[in-house]
Amino acid sequence: MAAVSHRRAVDDPTWAKVLIVGVVMAFLALVLILPLAAVFVEALRKGLGPALDAVNNPDALAAVKLTLITAAIAVPFNAVFGLCAAWAIAKYEFRGKALLITLIDLPFSVSPVVAGLIYVLIFGLQGWFGEYLVDNDIKVIFAVPGIVLATVFVTFPFVARELIPLMQEQGTSEEEAAVSMGASGLYTFWRVTAPNVRWGLMYGVLLCNARAMGEFGAVSVVSGHIRGLTNTMPLHVEILYNEYDFVGAFAVAALLCLLAVVTLVLKTALEVGAPGMRGRGGH
Amino acid sequence: MWRARILDDDQTMTADTAVRRSSAPPPRQPGKRPLFRRRSAIPGFGLTMGVTLTVLSLIVLIPLSAVVLKAAHQSPADFWAVATSQRSMAAYRLTFGAAFVAAVINGVFGVLTAWALVRYDFPGKTMVNALVDLPFALPTAVAGIALATLYAPTGWVGQFLTPLGIKAAYNPVGVTIALIFIGLPFVVRTIEPVLRDAAEDVEEAAASLGANRIDTILRIVLPALAPAWLTGFAMAFARGVGEYGSVIFIAGNMPYKSEIAPLLIIIQLEQFEYARAATIAVVMLAVSFTMLLVINAIQAWARRFD
């Protein structure tokens, strides 16, 4: 081994590396770490007791429960939809495929506020079904069904857009082999396709869940902000903050931060551990 | 030049043969023509496509059409009056302006972040990599109250900005700060895979031909990244235009000054002015669709170089 340092032509000089990494670290610390740290510091400003009280309070617990219920409906729904859509798009050739993918991606480009508005226009008092719903005493807007619908809308593409490229990459030969040997469609799906896409599915579900639990704009429009009834955790944070109960707001926010941190840890674990998942960016 | 012409001739040839072929189609069994899709041995097309189209229509397409129908319910003059009222115009200017500035700043720091993550090894790289996705995982309302607290005049960052005469929170600057937070991962995650796949041997070739590192980066690396950079920029911009949760806490929400377009929709809704809310929503949808087309066009343009 020669002691001469042999720099490859594509290596940047050390000073440039240090400078770029330093700038990046400083930027990320300012933009990402500082807000995260601020949440925990503000939550614990008056000590652990008041923070725990703010979380262990009937309204806060009702918000936690509603958030969990909403995610428990929206995430499996979008997972099943994503699997169907990815199967239809990846395993067959048909016209209009690009358009279909664009339409599935559409909710990503729609403002969350507009996502809430569209359901108010359909199910609200002046909406398409407004009179029918009032006559039959069914509440969608300012009630749980509206919150679930709005959440389904904003998280609609997450699983599908993770699975479509993955299934397209894997092609159809394995499924064709299974079918030609007499396997049924469902059997082929469970025994051939599902094992191939399970990490991608988990990845999509993880991101879908984070967004479902954290959605604010769309849910805010349809919820009506009734404490203990139609308040999700992010909405509860807003109410407490606007009432100048900063410790309470940041304590509930800290819970949501923990959700985000767990999501990021699991996501990193999937990227490092699961085959074929390296270097995937998500939404 | 003549090479291009030969290619052209080639294409005419294939086009000709294609025409000839289609003018005399091979006899097919009735009912088996692949009008819509090619036949496949794998079962389940009807079921999965049926579910996909039904759910897509019920959840996304029909509800979205409701907002367009509601806005179309009024006379064009009314629509125009609401869509271009002074207050609406001020909201668009702030929303699009802040989203644009935030996307530009993310464009700069996003490239640097992606570059550091792909090309360098440094302590804490795994953590930095995970952290970049924080805006995807953190609920926007949490980001909103955290940023508002940080940049308030007495906040950790705000206290240093106030003596400099910069009013960050409750000001358009605050809106931009929130949108920087929201948009960063879009730029980083779009550029990263392209940078990872970019062939280093091209850079080596440039270097061995005598180009210095700056020249190589300016003339070889950055042009290759341009489509991904534009896509990431457009995605961050589109997301920023629609963003609500992280912005409203730090914005101040003063009409004509720091009121974003999504908030204007909510204000109209709270006054039961549904047609007005739908009008502003249609303007925003039009911008979203335009951005979507732009992104698709950039990607189609990028594929030409593959």
Coordinates of C-alpha atoms in Angstrom, one line a residue:
Chain A
M1 CA 0.0 0.0 0.0
A2 CA 1.4 3.3 -1.0
A3 CA 1.1 6.0 1.6
V4 CA 0.2 8.5 -1.1
S5 CA -3.4 9.6 -0.7
H6 CA -5.0 8.8 -4.0
R7 CA -8.0 10.9 -4.5
R8 CA -10.5 9.7 -7.1
A9 CA -11.6 12.4 -9.6
V10 CA -15.2 12.2 -8.4
D11 CA -14.2 12.8 -4.7
D12 CA -14.6 16.4 -3.5
P13 CA -11.8 18.0 -1.6
T14 CA -12.1 17.5 2.2
W15 CA -12.8 21.2 2.8
A16 CA -15.7 21.0 0.4
K17 CA -17.1 17.9 2.1
V18 CA -16.8 19.5 5.6
L19 CA -18.4 22.7 4.3
I20 CA -21.3 21.0 2.6
V21 CA -22.0 18.5 5.5
G22 CA -21.8 21.4 7.9
V23 CA -24.2 23.6 6.0
V24 CA -26.6 20.7 5.6
M25 CA -26.4 19.8 9.3
A26 CA -27.0 23.4 10.3
F27 CA -29.9 23.8 8.0
L28 CA -31.6 20.6 9.1
A29 CA -31.0 21.5 12.8
L30 CA -32.7 24.8 12.2
V31 CA -35.5 23.6 10.1
L32 CA -36.2 20.1 11.5
I33 CA -34.6 19.5 14.9
L34 CA -35.4 22.8 16.5
P35 CA -39.2 22.5 16.1
L36 CA -39.1 18.9 17.3
A37 CA -37.1 19.9 20.4
A38 CA -39.4 22.9 21.0
V39 CA -42.4 20.7 21.3
F40 CA -40.9 18.6 24.1
V41 CA -39.4 21.6 25.9
E42 CA -42.7 23.5 25.8
A43 CA -44.6 20.5 26.9
L44 CA -42.3 20.1 30.0
R45 CA -42.0 23.8 30.8
K46 CA -44.0 23.3 34.0
G47 CA -42.7 19.9 34.7
L48 CA -43.8 16.4 34.0
G49 CA -47.0 16.6 36.1
P50 CA -49.0 19.2 34.2
A51 CA -48.0 17.6 30.9
L52 CA -49.3 14.2 31.9
D53 CA -52.4 15.8 33.3
A54 CA -53.1 17.4 29.9
V55 CA -52.8 14.1 28.2
N56 CA -54.7 12.2 30.9
N57 CA -57.8 14.3 30.6
P58 CA -61.2 13.1 29.3
D59 CA -61.2 15.4 26.3
A60 CA -57.6 14.5 25.4
L61 CA -58.4 10.8 25.8
A62 CA -61.5 11.1 23.6
A63 CA -59.4 12.8 21.0
V64 CA -56.8 10.0 21.1
K65 CA -59.6 7.4 20.8
L66 CA -61.2 9.2 17.8
T67 CA -57.8 9.5 16.1
L68 CA -57.2 5.8 16.6
I69 CA -60.7 4.8 15.3
T70 CA -60.2 7.0 12.3
A71 CA -56.9 5.5 11.4
A72 CA -58.2 2.0 12.1
I73 CA -60.8 2.5 9.4
A74 CA -59.0 4.7 6.9
V75 CA -55.7 2.7 6.8
P76 CA -57.1 -0.8 6.1
F77 CA -59.5 0.7 3.6
N78 CA -56.7 2.3 1.7
A79 CA -54.5 -0.7 2.0
V80 CA -57.2 -2.9 0.4
F81 CA -57.8 -0.3 -2.3
G82 CA -54.0 0.1 -2.9
L83 CA -53.6 -3.7 -3.4
C84 CA -56.5 -3.8 -5.8
A85 CA -55.3 -0.8 -7.8
A86 CA -51.7 -2.1 -7.9
W87 CA -52.9 -5.5 -9.0
A88 CA -55.1 -4.1 -11.8
I89 CA -52.4 -1.6 -12.9
A90 CA -49.3 -3.8 -12.6
K91 CA -50.5 -7.2 -13.8
Y92 CA -52.4 -6.2 -16.9
E93 CA -51.9 -4.1 -20.0
F94 CA -54.8 -1.7 -20.9
R95 CA -55.4 1.7 -22.3
G96 CA -55.5 4.7 -20.1
K97 CA -53.1 3.3 -17.5
A98 CA -51.1 6.5 -17.1
L99 CA -54.3 8.5 -16.7
L100 CA -55.6 6.1 -14.0
I101 CA -52.3 6.4 -12.0
T102 CA -52.5 10.2 -12.3
L103 CA -56.1 10.1 -11.0
I104 CA -55.1 7.9 -8.0
D105 CA -52.3 10.4 -7.2
L106 CA -54.8 13.3 -7.4
P107 CA -55.5 13.7 -3.7
F108 CA -51.8 14.5 -3.1
S109 CA -52.2 17.6 -5.3
V110 CA -55.4 18.8 -3.7
S111 CA -55.2 21.1 -0.7
P112 CA -56.5 19.4 2.5
V113 CA -58.9 22.2 3.0
V114 CA -60.5 21.5 -0.5
A115 CA -60.6 17.8 0.5
G116 CA -62.8 18.7 3.5
L117 CA -64.8 21.2 1.4
I118 CA -65.9 18.6 -1.2
Y119 CA -67.5 16.5 1.5
V120 CA -69.3 19.5 3.1
L121 CA -70.7 20.3 -0.4
I122 CA -72.1 16.7 -0.7
F123 CA -73.1 15.8 2.8
G124 CA -73.5 19.2 4.4
L125 CA -76.9 20.9 5.2
Q126 CA -76.9 22.7 1.8
G127 CA -75.3 19.7 0.1
W128 CA -76.5 17.1 -2.4
F129 CA -77.7 14.7 0.3
G130 CA -78.3 17.3 3.0
E131 CA -82.1 17.0 3.2
Y132 CA -82.1 13.3 2.9
L133 CA -79.5 13.0 5.8
V134 CA -81.4 15.4 8.0
D135 CA -84.7 13.6 7.4
N136 CA -83.2 10.3 8.3
D137 CA -81.2 11.8 11.2
I138 CA -77.9 10.7 9.8
K139 CA -74.9 12.9 10.6
V140 CA -71.9 12.8 8.3
I141 CA -70.5 16.3 8.5
F142 CA -69.5 17.5 12.0
A143 CA -69.5 13.8 12.9
V144 CA -67.2 10.8 12.8
P145 CA -68.2 9.5 9.3
G146 CA -67.1 12.9 7.7
I147 CA -63.8 12.7 9.6
V148 CA -63.2 9.2 8.3
L149 CA -64.1 10.2 4.7
A150 CA -61.8 13.2 4.7
T151 CA -59.0 11.1 6.1
V152 CA -59.5 8.4 3.5
F153 CA -59.3 11.1 0.8
V154 CA -56.0 12.6 1.9
T155 CA -54.4 9.3 2.5
F156 CA -55.9 7.7 -0.6
P157 CA -52.7 7.3 -2.8
F158 CA -50.2 6.2 -0.1
V159 CA -50.4 2.4 -0.4
A160 CA -51.2 2.4 -4.1
R161 CA -48.3 4.5 -5.1
E162 CA -45.9 2.4 -3.1
L163 CA -47.2 -0.9 -4.5
I164 CA -47.7 0.1 -8.2
P165 CA -44.0 0.6 -9.1
L166 CA -43.0 -2.4 -6.9
M167 CA -45.4 -4.8 -8.6
Q168 CA -44.6 -3.4 -12.0
E169 CA -40.9 -4.1 -11.4
Q170 CA -41.7 -7.7 -10.4
G171 CA -43.6 -8.4 -13.5
T172 CA -46.2 -11.1 -14.1
S173 CA -44.1 -14.2 -14.8
E174 CA -44.4 -15.7 -11.3
E175 CA -48.1 -15.3 -11.2
E176 CA -48.5 -16.7 -14.7
A177 CA -46.5 -19.7 -13.7
A178 CA -48.6 -20.3 -10.6
V179 CA -51.9 -19.9 -12.6
S180 CA -50.7 -22.1 -15.4
M181 CA -50.0 -24.8 -12.8
G182 CA -53.6 -24.6 -11.7
A183 CA -53.5 -22.1 -8.7
S184 CA -56.6 -20.0 -8.3
G185 CA -56.3 -16.2 -8.4
L186 CA -56.7 -15.7 -4.7
Y187 CA -54.2 -18.5 -3.9
T188 CA -51.8 -17.0 -6.3
F189 CA -52.2 -13.6 -4.6
W190 CA -51.6 -15.0 -1.1
R191 CA -48.8 -17.4 -1.9
V192 CA -46.9 -15.6 -4.8
T193 CA -47.7 -11.9 -4.9
A194 CA -48.2 -11.1 -1.2
P195 CA -44.8 -12.4 0.0
N196 CA -43.2 -10.3 -2.8
V197 CA -44.8 -7.1 -1.9
R198 CA -45.2 -7.3 1.9
W199 CA -42.4 -4.9 2.7
G200 CA -43.7 -2.4 0.2
L201 CA -47.2 -2.8 1.7
M202 CA -45.9 -2.2 5.2
Y203 CA -44.0 0.8 4.0
G204 CA -47.1 2.3 2.4
V205 CA -49.3 1.5 5.5
L206 CA -46.7 3.1 7.8
L207 CA -46.8 6.4 5.8
C208 CA -50.5 6.2 5.3
N209 CA -51.0 5.8 9.1
A210 CA -48.8 8.7 10.0
R211 CA -50.8 11.0 7.7
A212 CA -54.1 9.6 8.8
M213 CA -53.4 10.2 12.5
G214 CA -51.9 13.6 11.8
E215 CA -54.2 15.1 9.2
F216 CA -55.4 18.5 10.2
G217 CA -56.8 20.7 7.4
A218 CA -59.3 18.3 5.8
V219 CA -60.5 17.0 9.2
S220 CA -60.7 20.5 10.6
V221 CA -63.2 21.5 7.8
V222 CA -65.6 18.5 8.4
S223 CA -65.2 18.0 12.2
G224 CA -67.1 20.9 13.8
H225 CA -64.6 20.9 16.7
I226 CA -66.9 19.4 19.3
R227 CA -64.8 18.7 22.3
G228 CA -64.9 15.1 23.4
L229 CA -66.9 14.1 20.3
T230 CA -65.4 15.1 17.0
N231 CA -62.0 16.3 18.0
T232 CA -59.0 14.3 16.8
M233 CA -55.6 14.8 18.4
P234 CA -54.4 17.5 16.0
L235 CA -57.6 19.4 16.4
H236 CA -57.4 19.1 20.1
V237 CA -53.9 20.6 19.9
E238 CA -55.3 23.5 18.0
I239 CA -58.1 24.2 20.5
L240 CA -55.7 24.1 23.5
Y241 CA -53.2 26.3 21.7
N242 CA -55.9 28.9 20.8
E243 CA -57.0 28.9 24.4
Y244 CA -53.4 29.7 25.5
D245 CA -53.1 26.4 27.2
F246 CA -49.6 26.0 25.8
V247 CA -48.5 23.2 28.1
G248 CA -51.6 21.2 27.3
A249 CA -51.2 21.9 23.5
F250 CA -47.6 20.9 23.5
A251 CA -48.2 17.8 25.7
V252 CA -50.7 16.4 23.2
A253 CA -48.4 17.5 20.4
A254 CA -45.5 15.6 22.1
L255 CA -47.6 12.5 21.8
L256 CA -48.0 13.1 18.1
C257 CA -44.2 13.7 17.9
L258 CA -43.6 10.3 19.4
L259 CA -45.9 8.9 16.7
A260 CA -43.7 10.6 14.1
V261 CA -40.5 9.4 15.6
V262 CA -41.8 5.8 15.8
T263 CA -42.8 6.1 12.2
L264 CA -39.4 7.3 11.1
V265 CA -37.6 4.6 13.1
L266 CA -39.8 1.8 11.6
K267 CA -39.4 3.4 8.1
T268 CA -35.6 3.4 8.5
A269 CA -35.6 -0.2 9.8
L270 CA -37.6 -1.2 6.7
E271 CA -35.2 0.6 4.4
V272 CA -32.2 -0.9 6.0
G273 CA -33.6 -4.4 6.8
A274 CA -36.1 -5.3 4.1
P275 CA -34.8 -6.4 0.7
G276 CA -35.5 -4.1 -2.2
M277 CA -36.6 -1.2 0.0
R278 CA -33.3 0.7 0.1
G279 CA -33.4 4.3 -0.8
R280 CA -37.1 4.8 -1.2
G281 CA -38.6 8.2 -0.7
G282 CA -42.1 8.5 0.4
H283 CA -44.8 11.0 0.8
Chain B
M1 CA -27.6 16.1 -39.5
W2 CA -28.0 13.3 -42.1
R3 CA -28.0 10.8 -39.3
A4 CA -31.2 12.4 -38.0
R5 CA -32.7 12.2 -41.5
I6 CA -32.0 8.5 -41.6
L7 CA -33.7 8.1 -38.3
D8 CA -36.6 10.0 -39.7
D9 CA -36.8 7.8 -42.8
D10 CA -36.7 4.8 -40.5
Q11 CA -39.7 6.1 -38.6
T12 CA -41.6 6.8 -41.7
M13 CA -40.9 3.2 -42.8
T14 CA -42.3 1.7 -39.6
A15 CA -45.2 4.1 -39.7
D16 CA -45.9 3.0 -43.3
T17 CA -45.7 -0.7 -42.4
A18 CA -47.9 -0.1 -39.4
V19 CA -50.5 1.5 -41.6
R20 CA -50.3 -1.3 -44.1
R21 CA -50.6 -3.8 -41.4
S22 CA -53.6 -2.2 -39.8
S23 CA -55.3 -1.8 -43.1
A24 CA -55.4 -5.6 -43.4
P25 CA -56.0 -6.9 -39.9
P26 CA -55.6 -10.6 -39.3
P27 CA -58.9 -12.4 -38.8
R28 CA -59.8 -12.5 -35.2
Q29 CA -62.4 -14.5 -33.4
P30 CA -65.4 -12.4 -32.6
G31 CA -65.6 -11.1 -29.1
K32 CA -61.9 -11.6 -28.4
R33 CA -60.5 -8.4 -29.8
P34 CA -58.3 -6.6 -27.3
L35 CA -60.2 -3.3 -27.6
F36 CA -59.4 -2.2 -24.1
R37 CA -56.8 -4.5 -22.7
R38 CA -54.5 -7.3 -23.8
R39 CA -55.6 -10.7 -22.6
S40 CA -53.7 -12.1 -19.6
A41 CA -53.6 -15.5 -18.0
I42 CA -53.8 -14.0 -14.5
P43 CA -57.3 -13.8 -13.2
G44 CA -58.8 -10.9 -11.2
F45 CA -58.8 -8.1 -13.7
G46 CA -62.5 -7.5 -13.5
L47 CA -62.6 -7.6 -9.7
T48 CA -59.6 -5.4 -9.0
M49 CA -60.3 -2.9 -11.8
G50 CA -63.9 -2.8 -10.7
V51 CA -63.0 -2.0 -7.1
T52 CA -60.4 0.5 -8.1
L53 CA -62.7 2.5 -10.4
T54 CA -65.6 2.4 -8.0
V55 CA -63.7 3.5 -5.0
L56 CA -61.8 6.1 -7.0
S57 CA -65.0 7.5 -8.3
L58 CA -66.9 7.5 -5.0
I59 CA -64.0 8.9 -2.9
V60 CA -62.2 11.2 -5.2
L61 CA -63.7 12.0 -8.6
I62 CA -67.4 12.5 -7.8
P63 CA -66.7 14.6 -4.6
L64 CA -64.2 16.7 -6.6
S65 CA -66.8 17.3 -9.3
A66 CA -69.1 18.6 -6.6
V67 CA -66.9 21.6 -5.9
V68 CA -66.7 22.4 -9.6
L69 CA -70.5 22.1 -10.0
K70 CA -71.1 24.3 -6.9
A71 CA -68.8 27.0 -8.3
A72 CA -70.5 26.7 -11.8
H73 CA -73.9 27.2 -10.1
Q74 CA -73.4 30.9 -10.0
S75 CA -73.1 33.3 -12.9
P76 CA -69.7 33.7 -14.5
A77 CA -69.7 37.4 -13.4
D78 CA -70.2 36.3 -9.7
F79 CA -67.6 33.6 -10.1
W80 CA -65.1 36.1 -11.5
A81 CA -65.9 38.7 -8.9
V82 CA -65.2 36.3 -6.0
A83 CA -62.2 34.6 -7.7
T84 CA -60.5 37.9 -8.4
S85 CA -61.7 40.0 -5.4
Q86 CA -58.9 42.1 -3.8
R87 CA -58.9 39.9 -0.8
S88 CA -58.6 36.7 -2.9
M89 CA -55.9 38.2 -5.0
A90 CA -53.9 39.2 -1.9
A91 CA -54.3 35.6 -0.6
Y92 CA -53.1 34.1 -3.9
R93 CA -50.1 36.4 -4.0
L94 CA -49.1 35.4 -0.5
T95 CA -49.8 31.7 -1.0
F96 CA -48.1 31.4 -4.4
G97 CA -45.3 33.8 -3.5
A98 CA -44.4 32.1 -0.2
A99 CA -44.7 28.6 -1.8
F100 CA -42.3 29.8 -4.6
V101 CA -39.7 31.3 -2.3
A102 CA -39.9 28.3 0.0
A103 CA -39.4 25.9 -3.0
V104 CA -36.4 27.9 -4.2
I105 CA -34.8 27.8 -0.8
N106 CA -35.6 24.0 -0.6
G107 CA -34.2 23.7 -4.1
V108 CA -30.8 25.0 -2.9
F109 CA -30.6 23.2 0.5
G110 CA -32.4 20.1 -0.9
V111 CA -29.7 19.5 -3.5
L112 CA -26.9 20.0 -0.9
T113 CA -28.7 17.5 1.5
A114 CA -29.2 14.9 -1.3
W115 CA -25.6 15.4 -2.4
A116 CA -24.3 14.9 1.2
L117 CA -26.5 11.8 1.7
V118 CA -25.5 10.1 -1.6
R119 CA -21.8 11.1 -2.0
Y120 CA -20.4 11.5 1.5
D121 CA -20.0 9.4 4.6
F122 CA -20.3 11.3 7.8
P123 CA -21.2 10.6 11.4
G124 CA -25.0 10.4 12.0
K125 CA -25.8 9.9 8.4
T126 CA -28.5 7.3 9.1
M127 CA -30.2 9.7 11.5
V128 CA -30.0 12.6 9.1
N129 CA -31.5 10.4 6.4
A130 CA -34.4 9.5 8.7
L131 CA -34.8 13.0 9.9
V132 CA -35.3 14.4 6.3
D133 CA -38.7 12.6 6.3
L134 CA -39.8 14.2 9.5
P135 CA -42.2 16.7 7.7
F136 CA -44.0 13.6 6.1
A137 CA -44.4 12.0 9.5
L138 CA -45.0 14.9 11.8
P139 CA -48.7 16.2 11.9
T140 CA -48.8 19.6 10.3
A141 CA -50.6 21.2 13.3
V142 CA -47.7 20.2 15.6
A143 CA -45.2 21.7 13.2
G144 CA -47.4 24.8 13.1
I145 CA -47.5 25.5 16.8
A146 CA -43.8 24.6 17.2
L147 CA -42.7 27.0 14.5
A148 CA -45.0 29.7 15.8
T149 CA -43.4 29.4 19.2
L150 CA -39.9 29.4 17.8
Y151 CA -40.3 32.4 15.6
A152 CA -42.5 34.5 17.9
P153 CA -40.7 37.7 19.0
T154 CA -39.7 36.1 22.3
G155 CA -39.1 32.6 20.9
W156 CA -35.8 30.8 20.6
V157 CA -35.1 32.1 17.1
G158 CA -37.4 35.1 17.0
Q159 CA -35.5 36.9 19.8
F160 CA -32.5 37.0 17.6
L161 CA -34.5 38.2 14.5
T162 CA -36.3 41.0 16.3
P163 CA -33.2 43.2 16.9
L164 CA -32.4 42.8 13.2
G165 CA -35.8 44.2 12.4
I166 CA -37.1 41.0 11.0
K167 CA -40.6 40.1 12.0
A168 CA -40.9 36.4 11.2
A169 CA -44.0 35.1 13.0
Y170 CA -47.5 36.5 12.1
N171 CA -46.0 37.8 8.8
P172 CA -45.5 36.5 5.3
V173 CA -42.0 35.5 6.4
G174 CA -43.5 33.1 8.8
V175 CA -45.7 31.5 6.1
T176 CA -42.5 30.9 4.0
I177 CA -40.7 29.4 7.0
A178 CA -43.6 26.9 7.5
L179 CA -43.6 26.0 3.8
I180 CA -39.8 25.4 3.9
F181 CA -40.4 22.8 6.6
I182 CA -43.2 21.2 4.7
G183 CA -41.5 21.1 1.3
L184 CA -37.9 20.0 2.1
P185 CA -38.3 16.2 1.8
F186 CA -40.0 16.5 -1.6
V187 CA -36.8 18.0 -3.1
V188 CA -34.4 15.8 -1.3
R189 CA -36.3 12.5 -2.1
T190 CA -36.8 13.4 -5.7
I191 CA -33.1 14.2 -6.4
E192 CA -31.6 11.5 -4.2
P193 CA -32.4 8.4 -6.5
V194 CA -31.3 10.3 -9.6
L195 CA -28.0 11.3 -8.0
R196 CA -27.5 7.7 -6.8
D197 CA -28.0 6.3 -10.3
A198 CA -26.0 9.0 -12.0
A199 CA -22.9 7.4 -13.5
E200 CA -19.8 8.6 -11.7
D201 CA -17.7 7.5 -14.7
V202 CA -19.0 10.4 -16.7
E203 CA -17.7 12.7 -14.1
E204 CA -14.4 10.8 -14.1
A205 CA -14.2 11.1 -17.8
A206 CA -14.8 14.8 -17.6
A207 CA -12.0 15.1 -15.0
S208 CA -9.6 13.0 -17.0
L209 CA -10.3 15.2 -20.0
G210 CA -9.0 18.1 -17.9
A211 CA -12.2 19.6 -16.5
N212 CA -11.8 20.9 -12.9
R213 CA -14.3 19.8 -10.2
I214 CA -16.4 23.0 -10.4
D215 CA -16.7 22.7 -14.2
T216 CA -17.6 19.0 -13.9
I217 CA -20.3 19.8 -11.4
L218 CA -21.7 22.8 -13.3
R219 CA -21.6 21.2 -16.7
I220 CA -22.1 17.5 -16.1
V221 CA -23.8 16.9 -12.7
L222 CA -26.2 19.7 -12.4
P223 CA -27.7 19.4 -15.9
A224 CA -28.3 15.7 -15.3
L225 CA -30.1 16.6 -12.1
A226 CA -32.2 19.3 -13.7
P227 CA -35.4 17.3 -14.4
A228 CA -35.4 15.8 -10.9
W229 CA -34.7 19.2 -9.4
L230 CA -37.6 20.7 -11.3
T231 CA -39.9 17.9 -10.4
G232 CA -39.0 18.2 -6.7
F233 CA -39.4 22.0 -6.9
A234 CA -42.8 21.6 -8.5
M235 CA -43.9 19.1 -5.9
A236 CA -42.7 21.2 -3.0
F237 CA -44.4 24.3 -4.6
A238 CA -47.7 22.4 -5.2
R239 CA -47.7 21.0 -1.6
G240 CA -46.9 24.5 -0.3
V241 CA -49.8 26.1 -2.2
G242 CA -52.3 23.8 -0.5
E243 CA -50.8 23.6 2.9
Y244 CA -52.9 24.7 5.8
G245 CA -52.0 23.1 9.2
S246 CA -48.5 24.2 9.6
V247 CA -49.1 27.7 8.2
I248 CA -52.2 29.1 10.1
F249 CA -50.5 29.2 13.5
I250 CA -47.5 31.2 12.4
A251 CA -49.2 33.3 9.7
G252 CA -51.2 35.8 11.8
N253 CA -54.1 35.4 9.4
M254 CA -54.7 39.1 8.8
P255 CA -56.9 39.8 5.7
Y256 CA -54.9 41.3 2.8
K257 CA -51.6 40.7 4.6
S258 CA -51.0 37.3 6.0
E259 CA -54.1 35.3 5.0
I260 CA -53.5 32.2 2.8
A261 CA -55.9 31.0 0.2
P262 CA -56.9 27.8 2.0
L263 CA -57.8 29.8 5.0
L264 CA -60.0 32.0 2.9
I265 CA -62.0 28.9 1.9
I266 CA -62.5 28.1 5.5
I267 CA -63.6 31.6 6.4
Q268 CA -66.2 31.5 3.6
L269 CA -67.4 28.1 4.8
E270 CA -67.8 29.4 8.3
Q271 CA -70.0 32.2 6.9
F272 CA -72.0 29.5 5.0
E273 CA -70.9 31.1 1.7
Y274 CA -70.5 27.7 0.0
A275 CA -70.4 29.1 -3.5
R276 CA -67.7 31.5 -2.7
A277 CA -65.7 28.8 -0.9
A278 CA -66.1 26.6 -4.0
T279 CA -65.0 29.4 -6.2
I280 CA -61.6 29.8 -4.5
A281 CA -61.3 26.0 -4.3
V282 CA -61.8 25.8 -8.1
V283 CA -59.0 28.4 -8.6
M284 CA -56.7 26.3 -6.3
L285 CA -57.7 23.1 -8.1
A286 CA -56.9 24.7 -11.4
V287 CA -53.4 25.6 -10.1
S288 CA -52.9 22.0 -8.7
F289 CA -53.9 20.4 -12.0
T290 CA -51.5 22.8 -13.9
M291 CA -48.7 21.8 -11.5
L292 CA -49.6 18.1 -12.0
L293 CA -49.4 18.6 -15.8
V294 CA -46.1 20.5 -15.4
I295 CA -44.6 17.7 -13.3
N296 CA -45.8 15.0 -15.8
A297 CA -44.3 17.1 -18.7
I298 CA -41.0 17.4 -16.9
Q299 CA -40.8 13.7 -16.3
A300 CA -41.8 12.9 -19.9
W301 CA -39.0 15.3 -20.9
A302 CA -36.5 13.6 -18.6
R303 CA -37.4 10.2 -20.0
R304 CA -36.2 11.3 -23.4
F305 CA -32.7 11.3 -22.1
D306 CA -32.8 7.8 -20.7

